[in-house]
mmCIF file with all atom_site columns, C-alpha atoms in Angstrom:
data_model
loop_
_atom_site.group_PDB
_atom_site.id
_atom_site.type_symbol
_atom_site.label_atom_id
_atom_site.label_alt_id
_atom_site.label_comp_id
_atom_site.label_asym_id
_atom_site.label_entity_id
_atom_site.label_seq_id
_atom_site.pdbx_PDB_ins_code
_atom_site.Cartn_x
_atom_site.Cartn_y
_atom_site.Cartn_z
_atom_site.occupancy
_atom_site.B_iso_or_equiv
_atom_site.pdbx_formal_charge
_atom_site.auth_seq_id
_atom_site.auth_comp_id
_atom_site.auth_asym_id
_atom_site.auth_atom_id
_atom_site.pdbx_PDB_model_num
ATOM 1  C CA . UNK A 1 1  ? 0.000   0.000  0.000  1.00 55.00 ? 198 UNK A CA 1
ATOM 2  C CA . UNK A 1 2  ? 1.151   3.748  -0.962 1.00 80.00 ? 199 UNK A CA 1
ATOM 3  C CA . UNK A 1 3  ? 0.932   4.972  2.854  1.00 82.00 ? 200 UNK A CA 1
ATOM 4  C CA . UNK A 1 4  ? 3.274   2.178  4.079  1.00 89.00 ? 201 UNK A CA 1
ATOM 5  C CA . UNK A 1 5  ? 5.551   2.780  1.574  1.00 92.00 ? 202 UNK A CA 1
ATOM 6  C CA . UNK A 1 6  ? 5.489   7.098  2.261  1.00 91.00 ? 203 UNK A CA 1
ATOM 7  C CA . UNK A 1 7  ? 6.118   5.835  6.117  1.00 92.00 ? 204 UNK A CA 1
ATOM 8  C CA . UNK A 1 8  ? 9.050   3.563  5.131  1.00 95.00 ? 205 UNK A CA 1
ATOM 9  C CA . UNK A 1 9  ? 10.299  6.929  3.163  1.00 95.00 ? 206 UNK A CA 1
ATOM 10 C CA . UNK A 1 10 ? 9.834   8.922  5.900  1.00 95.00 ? 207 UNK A CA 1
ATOM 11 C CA . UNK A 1 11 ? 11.493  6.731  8.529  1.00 97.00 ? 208 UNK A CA 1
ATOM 12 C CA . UNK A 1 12 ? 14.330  6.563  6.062  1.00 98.00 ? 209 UNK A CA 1
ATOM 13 C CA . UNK A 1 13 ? 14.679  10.436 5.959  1.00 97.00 ? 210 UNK A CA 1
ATOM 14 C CA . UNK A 1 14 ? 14.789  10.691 9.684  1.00 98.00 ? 211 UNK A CA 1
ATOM 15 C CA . UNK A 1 15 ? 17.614  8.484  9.700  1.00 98.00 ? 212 UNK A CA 1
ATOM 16 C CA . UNK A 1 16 ? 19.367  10.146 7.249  1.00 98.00 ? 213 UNK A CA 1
ATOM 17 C CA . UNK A 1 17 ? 18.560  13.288 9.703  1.00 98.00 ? 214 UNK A CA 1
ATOM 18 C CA . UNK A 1 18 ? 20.084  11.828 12.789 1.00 98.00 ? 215 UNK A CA 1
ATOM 19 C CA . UNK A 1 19 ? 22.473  10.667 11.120 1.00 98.00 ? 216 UNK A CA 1
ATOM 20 C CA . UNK A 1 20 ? 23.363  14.464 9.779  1.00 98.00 ? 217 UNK A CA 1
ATOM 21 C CA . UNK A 1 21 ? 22.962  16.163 12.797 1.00 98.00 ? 218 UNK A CA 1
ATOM 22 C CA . UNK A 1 22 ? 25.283  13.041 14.327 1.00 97.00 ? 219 UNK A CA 1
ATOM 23 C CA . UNK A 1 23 ? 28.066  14.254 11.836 1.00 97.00 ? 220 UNK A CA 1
ATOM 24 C CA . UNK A 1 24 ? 27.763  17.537 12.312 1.00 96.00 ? 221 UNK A CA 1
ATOM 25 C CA . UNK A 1 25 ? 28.368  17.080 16.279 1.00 96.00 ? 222 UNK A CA 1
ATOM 26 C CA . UNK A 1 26 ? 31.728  15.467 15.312 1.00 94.00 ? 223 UNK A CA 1
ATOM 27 C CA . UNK A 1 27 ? 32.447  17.530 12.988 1.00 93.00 ? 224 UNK A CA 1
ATOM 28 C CA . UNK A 1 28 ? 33.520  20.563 15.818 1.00 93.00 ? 225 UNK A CA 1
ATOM 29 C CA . UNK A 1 29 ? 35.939  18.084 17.348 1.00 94.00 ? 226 UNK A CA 1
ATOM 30 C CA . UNK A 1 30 ? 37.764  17.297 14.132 1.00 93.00 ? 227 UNK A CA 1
ATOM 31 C CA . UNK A 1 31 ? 40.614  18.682 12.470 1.00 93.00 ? 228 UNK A CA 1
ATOM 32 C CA . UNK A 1 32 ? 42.822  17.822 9.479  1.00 94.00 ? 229 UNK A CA 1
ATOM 33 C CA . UNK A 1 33 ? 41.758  14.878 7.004  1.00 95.00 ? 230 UNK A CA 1
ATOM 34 C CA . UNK A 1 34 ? 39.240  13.608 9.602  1.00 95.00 ? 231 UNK A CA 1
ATOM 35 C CA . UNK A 1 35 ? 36.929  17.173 8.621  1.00 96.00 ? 232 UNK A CA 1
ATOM 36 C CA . UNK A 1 36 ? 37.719  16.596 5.352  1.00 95.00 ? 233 UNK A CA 1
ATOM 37 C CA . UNK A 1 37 ? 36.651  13.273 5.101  1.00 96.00 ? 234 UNK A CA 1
ATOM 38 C CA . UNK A 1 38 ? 33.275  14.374 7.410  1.00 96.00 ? 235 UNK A CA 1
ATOM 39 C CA . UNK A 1 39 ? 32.572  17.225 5.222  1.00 96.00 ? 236 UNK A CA 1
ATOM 40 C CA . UNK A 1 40 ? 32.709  15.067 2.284  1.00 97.00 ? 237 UNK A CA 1
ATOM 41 C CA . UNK A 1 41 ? 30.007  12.290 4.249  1.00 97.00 ? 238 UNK A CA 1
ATOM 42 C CA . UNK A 1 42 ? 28.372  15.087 5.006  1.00 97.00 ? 239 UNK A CA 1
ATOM 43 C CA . UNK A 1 43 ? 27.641  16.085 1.576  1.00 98.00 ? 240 UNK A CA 1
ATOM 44 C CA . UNK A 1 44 ? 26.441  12.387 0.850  1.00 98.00 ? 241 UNK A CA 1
ATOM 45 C CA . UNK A 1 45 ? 24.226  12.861 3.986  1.00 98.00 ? 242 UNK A CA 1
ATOM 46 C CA . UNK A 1 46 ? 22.498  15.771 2.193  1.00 98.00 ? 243 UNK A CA 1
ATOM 47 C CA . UNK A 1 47 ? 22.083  14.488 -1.321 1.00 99.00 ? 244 UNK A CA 1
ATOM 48 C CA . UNK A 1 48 ? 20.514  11.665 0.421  1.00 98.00 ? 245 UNK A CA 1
ATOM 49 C CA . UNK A 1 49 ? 18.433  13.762 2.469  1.00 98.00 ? 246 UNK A CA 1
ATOM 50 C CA . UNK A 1 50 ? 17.275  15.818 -0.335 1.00 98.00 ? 247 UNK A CA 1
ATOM 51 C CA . UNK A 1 51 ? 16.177  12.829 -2.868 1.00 98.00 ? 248 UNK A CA 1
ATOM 52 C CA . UNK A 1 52 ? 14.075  10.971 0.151  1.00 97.00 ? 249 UNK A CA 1
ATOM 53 C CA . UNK A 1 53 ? 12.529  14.763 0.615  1.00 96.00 ? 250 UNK A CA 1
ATOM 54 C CA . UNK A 1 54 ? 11.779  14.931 -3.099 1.00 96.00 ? 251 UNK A CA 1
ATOM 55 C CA . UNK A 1 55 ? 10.634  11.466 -3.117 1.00 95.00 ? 252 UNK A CA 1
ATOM 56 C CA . UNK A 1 56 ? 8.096   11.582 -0.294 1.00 93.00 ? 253 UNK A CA 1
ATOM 57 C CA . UNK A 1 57 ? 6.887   14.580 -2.163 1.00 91.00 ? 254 UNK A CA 1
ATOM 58 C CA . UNK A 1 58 ? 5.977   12.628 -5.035 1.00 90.00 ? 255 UNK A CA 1
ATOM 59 C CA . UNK A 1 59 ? 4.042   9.717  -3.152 1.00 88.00 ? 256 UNK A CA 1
ATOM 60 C CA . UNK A 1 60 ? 2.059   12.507 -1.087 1.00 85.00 ? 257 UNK A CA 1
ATOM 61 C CA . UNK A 1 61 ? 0.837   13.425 -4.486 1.00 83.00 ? 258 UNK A CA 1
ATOM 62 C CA . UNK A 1 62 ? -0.228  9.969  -5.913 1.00 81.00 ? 259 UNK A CA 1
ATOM 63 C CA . UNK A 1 63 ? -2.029  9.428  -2.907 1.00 76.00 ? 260 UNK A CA 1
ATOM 64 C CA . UNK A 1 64 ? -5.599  10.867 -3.202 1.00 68.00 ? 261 UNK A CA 1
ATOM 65 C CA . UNK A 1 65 ? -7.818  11.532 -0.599 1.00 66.00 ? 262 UNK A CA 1
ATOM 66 C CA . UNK A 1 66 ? -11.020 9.248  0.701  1.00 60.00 ? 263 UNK A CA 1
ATOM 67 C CA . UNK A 1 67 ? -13.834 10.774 -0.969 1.00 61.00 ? 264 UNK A CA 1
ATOM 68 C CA . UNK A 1 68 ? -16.553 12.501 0.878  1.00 58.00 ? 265 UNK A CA 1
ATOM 69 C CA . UNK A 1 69 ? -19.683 10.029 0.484  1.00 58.00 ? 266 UNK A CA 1
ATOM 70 C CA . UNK A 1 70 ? -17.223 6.919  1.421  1.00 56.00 ? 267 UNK A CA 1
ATOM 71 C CA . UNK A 1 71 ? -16.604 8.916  4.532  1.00 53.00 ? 268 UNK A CA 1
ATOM 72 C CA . UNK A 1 72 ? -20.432 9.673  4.663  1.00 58.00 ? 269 UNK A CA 1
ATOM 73 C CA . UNK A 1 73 ? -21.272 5.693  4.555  1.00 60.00 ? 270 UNK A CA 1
ATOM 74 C CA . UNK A 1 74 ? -19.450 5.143  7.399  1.00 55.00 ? 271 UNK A CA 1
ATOM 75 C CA . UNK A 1 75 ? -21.106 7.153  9.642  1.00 55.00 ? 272 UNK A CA 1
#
């Protein structure tokens, strides 16, 4: 079903989000070729972020709303 698959997507972007915010906590202790090689996850981290952003987008738009007289009939 399309709304398991949007919460899979979004569970996926949290991660991705932790993960981020994980890096950029090291990142202030970190000097040298350790940063660099941060930075450059880092950068990863974001591309990844941004396509499971764009992505969710999408599937919020396939999926359409119940329409009003199903919602009516169960009453």
């Amino acid at each position: 079903m399309k709304s398991e698959e949007i919460l899979l997507a979004i569970k996926e972007l949290e991660n991705w989000r932790n993960r981020k915010e994980k890096i950029s906590n090291e990142l202030m202790t970190l000097s040298g070729d350790e940063k660099n090689e941060k930075k450059k996850e880092l950068e990863k981290i974001n591309e990844q972020i941004a396509y499971y952003e764009s992505l969710i987008k999408d599937m919020k738009k396939e999926v359409k709303p119940p329409k009003i007289g199903h919602l009516l009939d169960a009453i």
